[in-house]
Coordinates of C-alpha atoms in Angstrom, one line a residue:
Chain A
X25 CA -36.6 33.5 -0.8
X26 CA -33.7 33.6 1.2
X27 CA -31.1 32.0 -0.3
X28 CA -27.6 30.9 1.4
X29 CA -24.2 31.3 -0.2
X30 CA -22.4 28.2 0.0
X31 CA -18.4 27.8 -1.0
X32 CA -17.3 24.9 -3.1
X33 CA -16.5 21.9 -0.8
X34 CA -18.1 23.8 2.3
X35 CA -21.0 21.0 2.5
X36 CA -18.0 18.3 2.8
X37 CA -16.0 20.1 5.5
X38 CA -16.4 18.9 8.9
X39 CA -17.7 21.9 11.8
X40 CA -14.8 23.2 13.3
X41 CA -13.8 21.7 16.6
X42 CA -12.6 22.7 20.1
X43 CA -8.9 20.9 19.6
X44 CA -8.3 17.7 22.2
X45 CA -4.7 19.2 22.0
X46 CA -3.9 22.6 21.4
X47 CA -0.2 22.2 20.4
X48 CA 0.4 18.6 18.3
X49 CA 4.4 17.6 17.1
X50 CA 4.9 15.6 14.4
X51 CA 7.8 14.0 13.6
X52 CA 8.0 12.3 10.6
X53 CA 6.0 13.1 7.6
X54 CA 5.0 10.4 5.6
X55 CA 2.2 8.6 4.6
X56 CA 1.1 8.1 8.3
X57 CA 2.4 11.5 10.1
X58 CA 1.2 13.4 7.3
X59 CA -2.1 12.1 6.7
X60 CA -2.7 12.7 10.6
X61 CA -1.5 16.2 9.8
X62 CA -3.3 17.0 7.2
X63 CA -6.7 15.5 9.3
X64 CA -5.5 17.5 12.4
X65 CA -5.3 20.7 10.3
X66 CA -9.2 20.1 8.6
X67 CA -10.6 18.9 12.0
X68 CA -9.6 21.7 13.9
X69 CA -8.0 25.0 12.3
X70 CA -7.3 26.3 16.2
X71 CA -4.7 24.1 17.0
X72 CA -1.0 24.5 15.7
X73 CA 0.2 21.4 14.0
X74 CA 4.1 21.2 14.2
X75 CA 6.1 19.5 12.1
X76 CA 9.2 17.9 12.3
X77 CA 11.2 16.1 9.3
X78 CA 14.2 16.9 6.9
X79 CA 13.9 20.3 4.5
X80 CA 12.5 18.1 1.4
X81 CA 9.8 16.7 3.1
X82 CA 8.6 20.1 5.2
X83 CA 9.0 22.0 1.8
X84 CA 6.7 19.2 0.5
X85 CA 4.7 19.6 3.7
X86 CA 4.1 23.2 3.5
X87 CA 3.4 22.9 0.0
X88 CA 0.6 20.7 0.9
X89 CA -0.7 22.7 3.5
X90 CA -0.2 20.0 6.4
X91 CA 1.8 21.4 8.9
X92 CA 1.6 25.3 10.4
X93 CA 5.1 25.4 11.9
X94 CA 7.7 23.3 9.7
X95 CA 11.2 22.7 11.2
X96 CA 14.2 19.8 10.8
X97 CA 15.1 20.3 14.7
X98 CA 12.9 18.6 17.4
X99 CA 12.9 21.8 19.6
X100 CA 10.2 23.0 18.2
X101 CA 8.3 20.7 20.0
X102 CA 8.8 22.6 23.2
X103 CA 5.4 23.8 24.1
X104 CA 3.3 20.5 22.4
X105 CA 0.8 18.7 24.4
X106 CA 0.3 15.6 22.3
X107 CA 4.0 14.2 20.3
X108 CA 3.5 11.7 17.5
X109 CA 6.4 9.9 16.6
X110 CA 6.2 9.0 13.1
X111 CA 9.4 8.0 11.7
X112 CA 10.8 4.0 11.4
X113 CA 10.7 2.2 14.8
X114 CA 14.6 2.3 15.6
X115 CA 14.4 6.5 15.2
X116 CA 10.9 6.9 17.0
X117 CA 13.3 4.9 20.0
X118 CA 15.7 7.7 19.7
X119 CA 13.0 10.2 19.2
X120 CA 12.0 9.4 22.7
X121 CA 15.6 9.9 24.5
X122 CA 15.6 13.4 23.0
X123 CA 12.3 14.5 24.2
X124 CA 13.0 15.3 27.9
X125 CA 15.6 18.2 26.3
X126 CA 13.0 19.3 23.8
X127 CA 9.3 19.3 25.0
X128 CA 9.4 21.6 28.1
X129 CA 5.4 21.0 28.9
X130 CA 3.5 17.9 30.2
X131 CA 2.6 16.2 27.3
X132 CA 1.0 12.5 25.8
X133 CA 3.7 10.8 23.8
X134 CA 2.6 8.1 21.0
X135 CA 3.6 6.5 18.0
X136 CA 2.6 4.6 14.9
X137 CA 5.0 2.1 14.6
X138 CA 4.2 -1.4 13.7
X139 CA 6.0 -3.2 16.8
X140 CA 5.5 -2.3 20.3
X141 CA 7.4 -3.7 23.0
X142 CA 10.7 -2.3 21.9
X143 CA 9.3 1.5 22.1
X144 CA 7.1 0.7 25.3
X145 CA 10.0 -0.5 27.1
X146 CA 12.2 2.3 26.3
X147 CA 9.5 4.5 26.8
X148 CA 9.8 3.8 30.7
X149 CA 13.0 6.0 31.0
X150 CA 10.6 9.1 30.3
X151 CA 10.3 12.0 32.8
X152 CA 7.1 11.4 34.8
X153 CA 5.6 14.9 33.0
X154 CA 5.2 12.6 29.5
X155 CA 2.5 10.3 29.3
X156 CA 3.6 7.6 26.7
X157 CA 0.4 5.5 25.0
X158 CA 1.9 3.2 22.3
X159 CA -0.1 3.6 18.9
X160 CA -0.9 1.7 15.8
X161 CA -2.9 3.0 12.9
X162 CA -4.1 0.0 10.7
X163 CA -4.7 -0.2 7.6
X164 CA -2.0 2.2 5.3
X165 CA -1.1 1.5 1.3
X166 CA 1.4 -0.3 -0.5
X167 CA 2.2 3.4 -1.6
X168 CA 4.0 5.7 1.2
X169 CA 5.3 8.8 1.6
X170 CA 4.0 12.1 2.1
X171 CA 2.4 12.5 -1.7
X172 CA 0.2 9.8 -0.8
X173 CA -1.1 11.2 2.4
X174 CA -4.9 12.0 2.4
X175 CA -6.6 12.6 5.6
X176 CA -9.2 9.9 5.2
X177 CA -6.6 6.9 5.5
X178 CA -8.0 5.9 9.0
X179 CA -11.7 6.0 8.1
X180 CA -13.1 3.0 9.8
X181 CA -9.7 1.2 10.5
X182 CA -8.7 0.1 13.8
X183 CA -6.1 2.1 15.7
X184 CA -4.7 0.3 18.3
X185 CA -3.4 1.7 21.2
X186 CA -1.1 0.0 24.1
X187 CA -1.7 2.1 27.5
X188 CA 0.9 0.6 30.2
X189 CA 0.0 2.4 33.3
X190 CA -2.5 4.3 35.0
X191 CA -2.6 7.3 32.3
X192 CA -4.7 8.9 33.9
X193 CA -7.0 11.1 31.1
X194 CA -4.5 10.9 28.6
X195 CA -6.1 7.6 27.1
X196 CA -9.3 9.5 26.9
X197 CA -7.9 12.2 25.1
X198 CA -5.9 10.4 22.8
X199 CA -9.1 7.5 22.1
X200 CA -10.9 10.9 21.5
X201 CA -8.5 12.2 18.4
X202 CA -7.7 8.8 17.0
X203 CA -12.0 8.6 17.0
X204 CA -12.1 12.2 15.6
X205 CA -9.9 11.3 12.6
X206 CA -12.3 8.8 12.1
X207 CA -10.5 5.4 13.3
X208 CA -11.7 2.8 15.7
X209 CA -9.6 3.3 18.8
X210 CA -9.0 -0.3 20.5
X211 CA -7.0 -1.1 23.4
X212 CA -4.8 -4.1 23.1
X213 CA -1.8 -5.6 25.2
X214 CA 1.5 -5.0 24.2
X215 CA 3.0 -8.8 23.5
X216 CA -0.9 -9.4 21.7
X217 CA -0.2 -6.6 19.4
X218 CA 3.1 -7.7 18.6
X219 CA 2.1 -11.3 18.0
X220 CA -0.8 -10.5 16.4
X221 CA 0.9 -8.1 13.9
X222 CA 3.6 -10.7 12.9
X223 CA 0.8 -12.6 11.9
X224 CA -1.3 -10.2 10.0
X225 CA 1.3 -8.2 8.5
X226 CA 4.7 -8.7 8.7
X227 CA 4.3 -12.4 7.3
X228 CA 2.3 -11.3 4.5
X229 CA 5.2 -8.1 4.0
X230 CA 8.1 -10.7 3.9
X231 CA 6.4 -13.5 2.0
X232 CA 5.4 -11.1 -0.6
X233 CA 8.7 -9.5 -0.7
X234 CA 10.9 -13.0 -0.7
X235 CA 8.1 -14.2 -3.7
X236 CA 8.1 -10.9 -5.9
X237 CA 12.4 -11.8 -5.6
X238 CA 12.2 -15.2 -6.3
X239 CA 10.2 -14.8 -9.4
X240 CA 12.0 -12.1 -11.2
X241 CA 15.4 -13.5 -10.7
X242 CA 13.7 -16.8 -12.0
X243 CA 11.7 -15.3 -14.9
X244 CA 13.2 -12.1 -15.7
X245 CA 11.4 -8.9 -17.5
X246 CA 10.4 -11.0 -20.4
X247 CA 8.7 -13.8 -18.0
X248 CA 7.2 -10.9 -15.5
X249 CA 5.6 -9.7 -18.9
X250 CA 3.3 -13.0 -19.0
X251 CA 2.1 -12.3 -15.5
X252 CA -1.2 -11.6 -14.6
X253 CA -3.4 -10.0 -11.6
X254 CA -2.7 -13.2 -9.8
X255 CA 1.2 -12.3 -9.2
X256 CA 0.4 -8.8 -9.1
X257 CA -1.9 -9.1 -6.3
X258 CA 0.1 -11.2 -4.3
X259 CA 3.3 -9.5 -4.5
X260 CA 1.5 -5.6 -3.9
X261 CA 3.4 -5.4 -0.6
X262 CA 6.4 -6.2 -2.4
X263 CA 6.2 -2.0 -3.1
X264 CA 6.5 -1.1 0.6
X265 CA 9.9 0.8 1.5
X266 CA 12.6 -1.3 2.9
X267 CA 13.9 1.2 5.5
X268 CA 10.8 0.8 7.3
X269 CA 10.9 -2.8 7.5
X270 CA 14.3 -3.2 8.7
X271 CA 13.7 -1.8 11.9
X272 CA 9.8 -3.9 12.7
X273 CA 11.9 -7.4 11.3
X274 CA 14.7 -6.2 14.2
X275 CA 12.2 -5.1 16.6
X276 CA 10.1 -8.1 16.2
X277 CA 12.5 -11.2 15.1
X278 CA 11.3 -13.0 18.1
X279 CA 7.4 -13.3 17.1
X280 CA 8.1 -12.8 13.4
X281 CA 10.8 -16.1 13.6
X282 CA 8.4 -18.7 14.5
X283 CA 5.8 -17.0 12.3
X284 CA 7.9 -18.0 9.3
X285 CA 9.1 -21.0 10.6
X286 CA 5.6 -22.1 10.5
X287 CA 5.0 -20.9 6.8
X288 CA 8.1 -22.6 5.6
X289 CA 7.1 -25.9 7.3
X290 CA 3.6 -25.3 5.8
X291 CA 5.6 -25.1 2.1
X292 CA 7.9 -27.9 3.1
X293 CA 4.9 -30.1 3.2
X294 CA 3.7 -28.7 0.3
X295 CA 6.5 -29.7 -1.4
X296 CA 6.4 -33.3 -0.5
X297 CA 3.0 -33.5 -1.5
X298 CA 2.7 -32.2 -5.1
X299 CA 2.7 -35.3 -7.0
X300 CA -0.2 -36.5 -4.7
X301 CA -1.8 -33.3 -3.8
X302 CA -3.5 -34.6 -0.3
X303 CA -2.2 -32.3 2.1
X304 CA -2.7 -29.7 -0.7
X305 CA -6.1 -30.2 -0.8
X306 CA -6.3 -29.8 2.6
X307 CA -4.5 -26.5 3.0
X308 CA -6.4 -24.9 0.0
X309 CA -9.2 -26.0 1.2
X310 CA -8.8 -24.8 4.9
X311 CA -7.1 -21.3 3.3
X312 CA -10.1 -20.5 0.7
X313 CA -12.6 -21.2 3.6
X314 CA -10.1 -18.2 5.5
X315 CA -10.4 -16.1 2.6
X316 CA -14.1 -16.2 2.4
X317 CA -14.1 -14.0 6.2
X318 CA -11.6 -11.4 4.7
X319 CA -12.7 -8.6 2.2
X320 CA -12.3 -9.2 -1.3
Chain B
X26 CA -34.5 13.2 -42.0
X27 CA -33.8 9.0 -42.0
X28 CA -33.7 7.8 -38.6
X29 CA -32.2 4.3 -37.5
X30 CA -33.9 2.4 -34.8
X31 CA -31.0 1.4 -33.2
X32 CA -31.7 -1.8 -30.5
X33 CA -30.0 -1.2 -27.2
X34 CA -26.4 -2.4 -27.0
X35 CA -26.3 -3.0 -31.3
X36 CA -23.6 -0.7 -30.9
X37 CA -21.2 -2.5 -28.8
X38 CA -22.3 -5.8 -30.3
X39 CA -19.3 -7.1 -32.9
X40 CA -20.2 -7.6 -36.6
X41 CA -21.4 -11.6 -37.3
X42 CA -18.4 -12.8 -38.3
X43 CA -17.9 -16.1 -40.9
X44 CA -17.2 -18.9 -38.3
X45 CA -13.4 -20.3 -38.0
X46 CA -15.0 -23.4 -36.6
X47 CA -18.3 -23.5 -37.8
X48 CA -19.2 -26.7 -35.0
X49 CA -16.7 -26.2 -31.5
X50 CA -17.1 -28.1 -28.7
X51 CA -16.1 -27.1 -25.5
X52 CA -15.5 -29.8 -22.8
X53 CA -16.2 -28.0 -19.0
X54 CA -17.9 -25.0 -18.8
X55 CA -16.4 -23.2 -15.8
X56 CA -14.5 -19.5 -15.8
X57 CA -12.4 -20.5 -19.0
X58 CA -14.8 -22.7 -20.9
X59 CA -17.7 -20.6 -20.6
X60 CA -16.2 -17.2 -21.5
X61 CA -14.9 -19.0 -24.2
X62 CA -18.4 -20.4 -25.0
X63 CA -20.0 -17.3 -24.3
X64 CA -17.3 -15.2 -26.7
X65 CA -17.9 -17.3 -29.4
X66 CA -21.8 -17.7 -29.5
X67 CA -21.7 -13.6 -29.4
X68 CA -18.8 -13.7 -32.5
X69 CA -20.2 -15.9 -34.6
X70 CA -24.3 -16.4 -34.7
X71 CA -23.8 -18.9 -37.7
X72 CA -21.6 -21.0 -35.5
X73 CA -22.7 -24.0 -33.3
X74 CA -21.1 -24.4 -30.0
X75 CA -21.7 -27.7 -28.3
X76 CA -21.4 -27.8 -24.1
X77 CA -20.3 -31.0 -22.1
X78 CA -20.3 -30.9 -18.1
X79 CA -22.7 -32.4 -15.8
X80 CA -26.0 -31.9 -15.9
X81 CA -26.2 -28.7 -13.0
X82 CA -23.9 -26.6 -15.0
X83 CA -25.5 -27.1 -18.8
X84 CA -28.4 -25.7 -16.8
X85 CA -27.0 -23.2 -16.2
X86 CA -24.9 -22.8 -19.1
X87 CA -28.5 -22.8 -21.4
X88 CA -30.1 -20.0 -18.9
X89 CA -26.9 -17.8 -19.8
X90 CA -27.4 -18.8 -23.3
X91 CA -24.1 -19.9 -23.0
X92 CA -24.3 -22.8 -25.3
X93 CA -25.9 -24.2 -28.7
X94 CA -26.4 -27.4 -27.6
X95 CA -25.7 -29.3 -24.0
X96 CA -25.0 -32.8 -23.5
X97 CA -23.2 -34.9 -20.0
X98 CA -22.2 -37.1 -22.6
X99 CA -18.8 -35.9 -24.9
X100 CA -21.1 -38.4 -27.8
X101 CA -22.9 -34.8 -29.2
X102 CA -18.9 -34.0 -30.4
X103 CA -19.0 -36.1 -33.0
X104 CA -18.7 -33.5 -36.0
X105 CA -17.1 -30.7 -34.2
X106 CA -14.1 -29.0 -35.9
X107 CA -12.9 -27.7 -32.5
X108 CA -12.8 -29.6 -29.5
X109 CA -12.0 -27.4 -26.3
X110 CA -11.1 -29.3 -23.5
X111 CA -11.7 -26.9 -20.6
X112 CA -12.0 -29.6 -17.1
X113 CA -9.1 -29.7 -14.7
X114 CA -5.8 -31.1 -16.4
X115 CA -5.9 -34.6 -15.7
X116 CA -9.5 -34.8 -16.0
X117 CA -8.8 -33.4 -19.6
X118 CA -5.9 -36.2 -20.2
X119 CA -8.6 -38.8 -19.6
X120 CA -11.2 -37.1 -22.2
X121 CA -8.6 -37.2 -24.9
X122 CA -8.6 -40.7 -24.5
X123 CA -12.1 -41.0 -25.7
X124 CA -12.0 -38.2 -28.5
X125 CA -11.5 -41.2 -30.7
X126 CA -14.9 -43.2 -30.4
X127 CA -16.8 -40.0 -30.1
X128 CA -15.6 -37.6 -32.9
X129 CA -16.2 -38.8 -35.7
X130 CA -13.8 -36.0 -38.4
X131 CA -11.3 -34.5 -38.8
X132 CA -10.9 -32.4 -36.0
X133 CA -8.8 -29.5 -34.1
X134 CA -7.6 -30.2 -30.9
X135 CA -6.7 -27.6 -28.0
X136 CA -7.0 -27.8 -24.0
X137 CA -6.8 -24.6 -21.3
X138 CA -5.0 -26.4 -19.1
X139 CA -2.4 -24.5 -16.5
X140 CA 0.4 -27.7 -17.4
X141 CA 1.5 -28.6 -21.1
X142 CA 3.9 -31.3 -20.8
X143 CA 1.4 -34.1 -19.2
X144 CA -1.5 -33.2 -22.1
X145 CA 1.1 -32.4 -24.9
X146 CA 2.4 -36.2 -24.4
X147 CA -0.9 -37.7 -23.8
X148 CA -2.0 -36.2 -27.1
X149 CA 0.9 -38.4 -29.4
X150 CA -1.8 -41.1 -28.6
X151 CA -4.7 -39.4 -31.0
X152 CA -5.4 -41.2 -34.2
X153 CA -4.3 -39.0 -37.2
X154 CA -7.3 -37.2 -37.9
X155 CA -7.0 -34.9 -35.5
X156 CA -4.5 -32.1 -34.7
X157 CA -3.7 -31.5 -31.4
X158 CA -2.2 -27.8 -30.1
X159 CA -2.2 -27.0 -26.6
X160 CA -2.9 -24.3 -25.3
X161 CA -3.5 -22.0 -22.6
X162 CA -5.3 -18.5 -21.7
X163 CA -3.6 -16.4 -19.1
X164 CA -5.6 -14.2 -16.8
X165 CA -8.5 -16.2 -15.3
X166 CA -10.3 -14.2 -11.8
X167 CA -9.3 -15.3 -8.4
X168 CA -13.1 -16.2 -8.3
X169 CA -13.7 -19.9 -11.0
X170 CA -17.1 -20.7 -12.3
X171 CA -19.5 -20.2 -14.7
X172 CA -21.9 -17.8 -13.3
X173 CA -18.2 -15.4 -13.3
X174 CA -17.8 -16.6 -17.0
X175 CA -17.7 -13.2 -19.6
X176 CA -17.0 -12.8 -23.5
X177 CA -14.0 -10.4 -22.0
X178 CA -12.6 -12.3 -20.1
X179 CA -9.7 -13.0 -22.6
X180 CA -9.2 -9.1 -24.2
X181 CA -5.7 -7.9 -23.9
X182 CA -4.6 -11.1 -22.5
X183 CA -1.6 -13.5 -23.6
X184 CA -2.9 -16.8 -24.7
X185 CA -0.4 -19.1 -25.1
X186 CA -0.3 -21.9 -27.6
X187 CA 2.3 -25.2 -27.9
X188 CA 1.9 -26.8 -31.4
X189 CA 4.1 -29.8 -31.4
X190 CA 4.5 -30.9 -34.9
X191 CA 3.7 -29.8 -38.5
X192 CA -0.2 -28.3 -37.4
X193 CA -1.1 -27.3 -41.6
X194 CA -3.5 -24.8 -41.4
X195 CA -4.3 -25.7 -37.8
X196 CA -2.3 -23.4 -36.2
X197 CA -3.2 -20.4 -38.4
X198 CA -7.2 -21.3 -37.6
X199 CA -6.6 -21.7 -33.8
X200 CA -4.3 -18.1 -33.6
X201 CA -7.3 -16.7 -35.6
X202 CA -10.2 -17.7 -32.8
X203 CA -7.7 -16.9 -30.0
X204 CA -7.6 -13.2 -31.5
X205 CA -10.9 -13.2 -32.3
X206 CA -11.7 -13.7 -28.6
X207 CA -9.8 -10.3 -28.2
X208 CA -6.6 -12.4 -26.9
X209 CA -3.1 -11.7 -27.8
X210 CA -2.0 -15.4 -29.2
X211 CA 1.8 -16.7 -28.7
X212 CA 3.5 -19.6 -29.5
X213 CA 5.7 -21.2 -26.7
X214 CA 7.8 -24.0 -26.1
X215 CA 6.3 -27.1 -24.1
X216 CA 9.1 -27.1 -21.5
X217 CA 9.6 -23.6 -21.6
X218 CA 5.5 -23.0 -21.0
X219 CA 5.5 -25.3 -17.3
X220 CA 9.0 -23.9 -15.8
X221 CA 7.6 -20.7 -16.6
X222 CA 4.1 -20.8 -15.2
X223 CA 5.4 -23.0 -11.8
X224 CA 6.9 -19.2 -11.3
X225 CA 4.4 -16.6 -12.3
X226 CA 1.3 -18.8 -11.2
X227 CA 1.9 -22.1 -9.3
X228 CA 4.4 -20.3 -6.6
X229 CA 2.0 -17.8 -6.1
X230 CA -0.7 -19.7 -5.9
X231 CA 1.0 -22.2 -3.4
X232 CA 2.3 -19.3 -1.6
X233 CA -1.4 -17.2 -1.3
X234 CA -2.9 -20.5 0.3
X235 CA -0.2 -21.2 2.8
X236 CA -0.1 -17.9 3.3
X237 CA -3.6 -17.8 4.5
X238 CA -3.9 -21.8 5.9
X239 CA -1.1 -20.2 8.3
X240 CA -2.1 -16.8 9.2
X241 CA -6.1 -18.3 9.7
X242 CA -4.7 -20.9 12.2
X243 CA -2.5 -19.0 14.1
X244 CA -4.9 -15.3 15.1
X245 CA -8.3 -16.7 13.8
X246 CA -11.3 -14.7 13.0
X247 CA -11.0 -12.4 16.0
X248 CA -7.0 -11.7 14.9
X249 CA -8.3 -11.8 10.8
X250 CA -10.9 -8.7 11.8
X251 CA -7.9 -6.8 12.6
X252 CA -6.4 -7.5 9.3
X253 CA -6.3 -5.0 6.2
X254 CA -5.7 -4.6 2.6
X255 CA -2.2 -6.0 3.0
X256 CA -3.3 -9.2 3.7
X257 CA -6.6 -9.6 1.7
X258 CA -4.0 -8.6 -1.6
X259 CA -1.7 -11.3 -0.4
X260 CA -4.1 -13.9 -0.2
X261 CA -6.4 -13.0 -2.9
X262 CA -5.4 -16.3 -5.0
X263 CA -6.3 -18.7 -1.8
X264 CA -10.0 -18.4 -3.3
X265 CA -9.4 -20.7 -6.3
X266 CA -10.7 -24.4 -6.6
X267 CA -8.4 -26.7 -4.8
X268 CA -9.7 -29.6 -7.2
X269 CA -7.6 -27.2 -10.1
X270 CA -5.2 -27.0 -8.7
X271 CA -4.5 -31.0 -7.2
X272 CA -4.5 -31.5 -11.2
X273 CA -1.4 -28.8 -12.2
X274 CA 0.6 -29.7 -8.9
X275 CA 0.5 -33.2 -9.6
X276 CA 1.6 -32.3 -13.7
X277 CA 4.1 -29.8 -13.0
X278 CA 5.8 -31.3 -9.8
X279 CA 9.0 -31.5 -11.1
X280 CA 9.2 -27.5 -12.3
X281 CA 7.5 -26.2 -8.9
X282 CA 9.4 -28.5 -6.7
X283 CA 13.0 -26.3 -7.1
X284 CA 10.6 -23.2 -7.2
X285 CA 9.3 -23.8 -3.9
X286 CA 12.8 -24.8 -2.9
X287 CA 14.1 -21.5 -3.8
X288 CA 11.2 -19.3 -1.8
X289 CA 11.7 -21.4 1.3
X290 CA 15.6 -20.7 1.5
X291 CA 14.7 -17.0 0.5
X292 CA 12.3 -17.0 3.9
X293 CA 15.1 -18.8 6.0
X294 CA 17.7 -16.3 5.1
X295 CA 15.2 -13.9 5.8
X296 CA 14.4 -15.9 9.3
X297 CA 18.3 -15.8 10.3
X298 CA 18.9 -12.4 9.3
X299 CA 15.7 -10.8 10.8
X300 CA 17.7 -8.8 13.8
X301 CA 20.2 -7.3 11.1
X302 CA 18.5 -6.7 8.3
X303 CA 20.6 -6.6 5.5
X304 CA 19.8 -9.3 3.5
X305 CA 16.1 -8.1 4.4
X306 CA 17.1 -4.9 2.7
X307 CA 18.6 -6.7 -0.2
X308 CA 16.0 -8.8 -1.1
X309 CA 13.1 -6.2 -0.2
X310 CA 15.1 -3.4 -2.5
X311 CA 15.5 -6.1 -5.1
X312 CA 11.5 -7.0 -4.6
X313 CA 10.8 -3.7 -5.1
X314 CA 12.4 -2.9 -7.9
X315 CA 10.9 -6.1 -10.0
X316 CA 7.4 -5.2 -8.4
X317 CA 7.5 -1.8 -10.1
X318 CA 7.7 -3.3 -13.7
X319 CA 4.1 -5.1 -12.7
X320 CA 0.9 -3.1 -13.3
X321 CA -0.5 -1.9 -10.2

């Protein structure tokens, strides 16, 4: 009988893979940057994976075996062919000024950030060598940073991307390694996505946050002790770090306003109506009959 | 060697305990009345628990062998030694009204209800022989009903009791069949019970269904398929019964009225300061920093 030796875990590692890009820059290394990292690094050990973040974090990345080439200075970058910017929105849009200095090759830009039309329109000051494709991984957890990165955070998650101009194959490459780390690539317009996401999550983000405030101020420790999954589920976002969300609210005060406007009119009414409870019945039953399309 | 035939699941089955109540009604046999009903019947063999609700759920409630005996008619209370009243809130201020012509002894008295004041003054109208003690189970499931009804339900939860007067030997019985049920039984103020719960329940409630009544409206199914873990958290509550729900808005308006009051000018300071950020950091540090003292 001929029997094979297999290593531990060998059954569960994907075939190694021809790289899309040979040369991918990361900079910043957190829950997003370094779960495509580590991803990168299992799907295809021939490409160099280059990272770019402060000491802590690369000393944390190395220790983790994400990155191949760990440094705090974007120059680095020089010889990448794809750039993910992976930082806040506000320093991805600086990111970008400094790459004409530092990334001597053609190359696709992207990012992750969760606005769009800021970095998309500063993106048009970019030598014509850089292809810039905005990006937006969905999905993430209430927990960031780089401990939590796993490189199976995108599996089956949309990933949208906002192309601008004739890219010529650099969509096809890039739809290829946002597929490969096993998101669904879709191609959205740039004003949609921001729209969209001020809907879908950066209302939910702020209401959370302004609720999970509210009722600890109101209640205190003693109070928050009573509380049950209810609060704890609806305040879960409440976690998320506040540097990020700084720069979407600035980046995206102009969808996000009206989108709160409309949920504090919504409470308003609310309000108003508790001793009768009409409109209430009508807005619970109108939001349970949304809550039966979403996952549990 | 002497072998025990042990039946499948004896082990994890409680010791028959004497009854507290040897006869308890419960009145409504959704989540809360039928894990109750269900806890008890498994507790105590010798006891004799009597179901009232409509005619659907006592069908149900016998198929789950839920109940002793099932009635649409509160007339089989009439020698109970624990009435449960487990319907909506105002639906359980009308039953109290007829506790009088249809139990006939000396009797124990408790609701579920998620209001106290409404039930607790209602209940100054019961002839002497009984003993009213409100009271009310924390915990629930975002999902109501008796088919999600279990004996568990209630373990490691705070069940929260208002005893308005001199009880005797009332209070002592009904702390006993709270623990019993594997909950962890307080005492609480009246007032103090419905200013506290308009802030770790009703506000969170109001706020999940908005929430979702909001986001639903404004992207709609295409825009929800895009939508995550974030959001599904957020919303989870926006699954529960408006008819609930009418009831504690309607008996608590007073205590949720300044809650809701406070959360909208939380989200319109949020709304003016959403190109700075800084009161956005505030109140999303602040957030975070109360959300960590919840479990997970």
């Amino acid at each position: 009988m001929d029997l094979k030796v297999i290593q531990p875990g060998a059954l569960n590692r994907p075939e190694p893979q021809t790289p899309i890009f040979p040369k991918v820059g990361i900079v910043g290394l957190g829950l997003i940057g370094g779960s495509i990292a580590i991803a990168a690094r299992q799907l295809w050990p021939a490409s160099l994976v280059i990272g770019v973040d402060n000491k802590d974090v690369l000393e944390t990345a190395m220790r983790l075996h994400a990155i191949d080439v760990a440094a705090d200075d974007p120059y680095v970058l020089a010889e990448a062919d794809l750039v993910i910017l992976a930082a806040p929105v506000r320093q991805n849009i600086e990111l970008l000024a400094a790459l004409d200095e530092n990334v001597t090759q053609p190359a696709v830009i992207t990012d992750v950030g969760s606005t769009k039309r800021a970095i998309v329109d500063a993106a048009r000051e970019l030598p014509p060598r850089f292809t810039f494709i905005g990006g937006h991984p969905l999905g993430g957890a209430a927990k960031g940073g780089l401990e939590n990165a796993r490189p199976d955070l995108f599996t089956g998650r949309p990933w949208l991307l906002t192309p601008t101009r004739d890219n010529g194959e650099a969509i096809e490459k890039l739809t290829a390694f946002v597929k490969a780390l096993g998101a669904d690539p879709r191609v959205v317009d740039v004003a949609t996505h921001d729209r969209l996401l001020a809907f879908l999550s950066h209302l939910p983000q702020l209401t959370a946050s302004a609720l999970m405030h509210v009722v600890g101020n109101a209640v205190g420790a003693q109070g928050l002790g009573l509380s049950g999954k209810g609060l704890a589920d609806t305040t879960r976002l409440a976690s998320s770090p506040p540097e990020i969300w700084r720069d979407i609210a600035a980046t995206n005060a102009d969808e996000i306003g009206p989108a709160l406007d409309e949920l504090i009119r919504v409470l308003q009414d609310l309000r108003r109506d508790l001793p009768q409870g009409d409109k209430l019945a009508d807005v619970f039953t109108d939001a349970a009959d949304w809550r039966r399309t979403l996952k549990p």
